[in-house]
């Protein structure tokens, strides 16, 4: 915090010098050029650290519920949240999926300042999709995705946020939830469609059975596919419908910090994602930061739900833009 204040002071002094200099010249030109300088309040988000958290998850293998990789990665996420000073609650439940299969879900929740009234909810899904149904080759489309971007990027970013919160404590309540079973919706090549909500099952379960009775947060932020190079975070439909002020806050914060090339002003479509049930069950007005594309047939990055969603697509600059924006939004909130 001391370093941060010193940095802020230096920025203010430099700005002051600049103003004094520009005013000398403005007397002759008779105009004042106001340069906007934004002083960052949050600790620095370390993208190298976040990248390693993404990589570590991918190393376990596809985190498909029911597999060893899923179990081991879940244990890893619990241990990291503990290491970063959060109290951890795990939520387990059995659900029946569209094919009649019984699946155990495991939502992992890290809590800071459990008694604080003002709370922010941060979430991402940690499971991987069991098929690569956007592959055209029938030989590969039944293989699970590596899920570097689709899953691991959001979780890795939030682990780095947790690490920073531990290093720079705040008074706000923060709840970080890693939702399970987001990505086992029926494959796009299905011929029989079973009626039901098969996407976002972990968040659906939590929204109906929160870890704390009558749980509510002041707002929530979902990170989904936040690691791709040149990602474009369009303003997603449900986010604007349920949490337009929050969308403004996030996007304007990103813009002020120079991340306007990622947080674009475009309006995106309505995406069925973990924030929908959180919003509908009034747990928190929530926005989705998700990489949306207008030049692909799916509306997502070209590698989405294919065998190509691996570490080669993960770009530290994107992780930095998202992580620093989330931290800045958090550290600008005041406890009232
Ligand atoms: C659908 O395409 C229905 N939902 C996108 C949500 C998602 C899938 N995010 C990651 N994988
Ligand atoms: Zn997916």
Coordinates of N, CA and C and ligand atoms in Angstrom, one line a residue, residues 125 129 149-151 182-185 199-200 224-225 270-274 288 290 298 300 304-305, ligand 1:
X125 N -16.3 -20.6 -14.4 CA -16.5 -22.1 -14.3 C -15.2 -22.8 -14.4
X129 N -15.3 -29.0 -21.1 CA -16.4 -29.6 -21.9 C -15.9 -31.0 -22.3
X149 N -8.7 -21.6 -22.4 CA -9.5 -20.3 -22.4 C -10.9 -20.6 -21.8
X150 N -11.5 -21.7 -22.2 CA -12.9 -22.0 -21.8 C -12.8 -22.7 -20.4
X151 N -12.7 -21.9 -19.4 CA -12.7 -22.3 -18.1 C -11.5 -21.9 -17.3
X182 N -20.6 -26.3 -15.9 CA -21.1 -25.2 -16.8 C -21.3 -25.7 -18.2
X183 N -20.3 -26.6 -18.6 CA -20.0 -26.8 -20.0 C -20.4 -28.2 -20.6
X184 N -21.4 -28.8 -19.9 CA -21.8 -30.1 -20.4 C -23.2 -30.1 -21.1
X185 N -23.5 -28.9 -21.7 CA -24.7 -28.8 -22.5 C -24.6 -29.9 -23.7
X199 N -26.9 -26.5 -19.5 CA -25.7 -25.7 -19.3 C -25.8 -25.1 -17.9
X200 N -24.6 -24.7 -17.4 CA -24.6 -23.9 -16.2 C -25.3 -24.6 -15.0
X224 N -15.5 -15.3 -18.3 CA -15.6 -16.5 -19.2 C -14.8 -16.3 -20.5
X225 N -13.8 -17.0 -20.6 CA -13.0 -16.9 -21.8 C -12.3 -15.5 -21.9
X270 N -27.2 -12.3 -26.4 CA -27.5 -12.9 -25.1 C -26.9 -14.3 -25.0
X271 N -26.0 -14.4 -24.0 CA -25.3 -15.7 -23.8 C -25.8 -16.5 -22.6
X272 N -26.2 -17.7 -22.8 CA -26.6 -18.6 -21.7 C -25.3 -18.9 -20.9
X273 N -25.2 -18.3 -19.7 CA -23.9 -18.5 -19.0 C -24.2 -18.4 -17.5
X274 N -23.2 -18.6 -16.7 CA -23.4 -18.7 -15.2 C -24.0 -17.5 -14.6
X288 N -21.2 -10.3 -17.4 CA -20.3 -11.3 -17.9 C -19.2 -10.6 -18.8
X290 N -16.9 -11.6 -21.4 CA -16.7 -12.8 -22.2 C -16.3 -12.3 -23.6
X298 N -19.9 -19.1 -34.7 CA -20.4 -19.4 -33.4 C -20.6 -18.1 -32.6
X300 N -18.1 -16.9 -31.0 CA -17.0 -17.0 -30.0 C -15.7 -17.1 -30.8
X304 N -13.0 -22.1 -30.0 CA -14.1 -22.4 -29.0 C -14.6 -23.8 -29.3
X305 N -14.6 -24.6 -28.2 CA -15.2 -26.0 -28.3 C -14.5 -26.9 -29.4
Ligands
LIG1 C1 -23.8 -21.5 -25.0 O1 -23.2 -21.5 -26.1 C2 -25.1 -22.0 -24.8 N1 -23.3 -21.0 -23.9 C3 -22.0 -20.4 -23.9 C4 -21.5 -20.4 -22.5 C5 -20.2 -21.1 -22.5 C6 -19.9 -22.3 -23.0 N2 -19.2 -20.6 -22.0 C7 -18.2 -21.4 -22.2 N3 -18.6 -22.5 -22.7

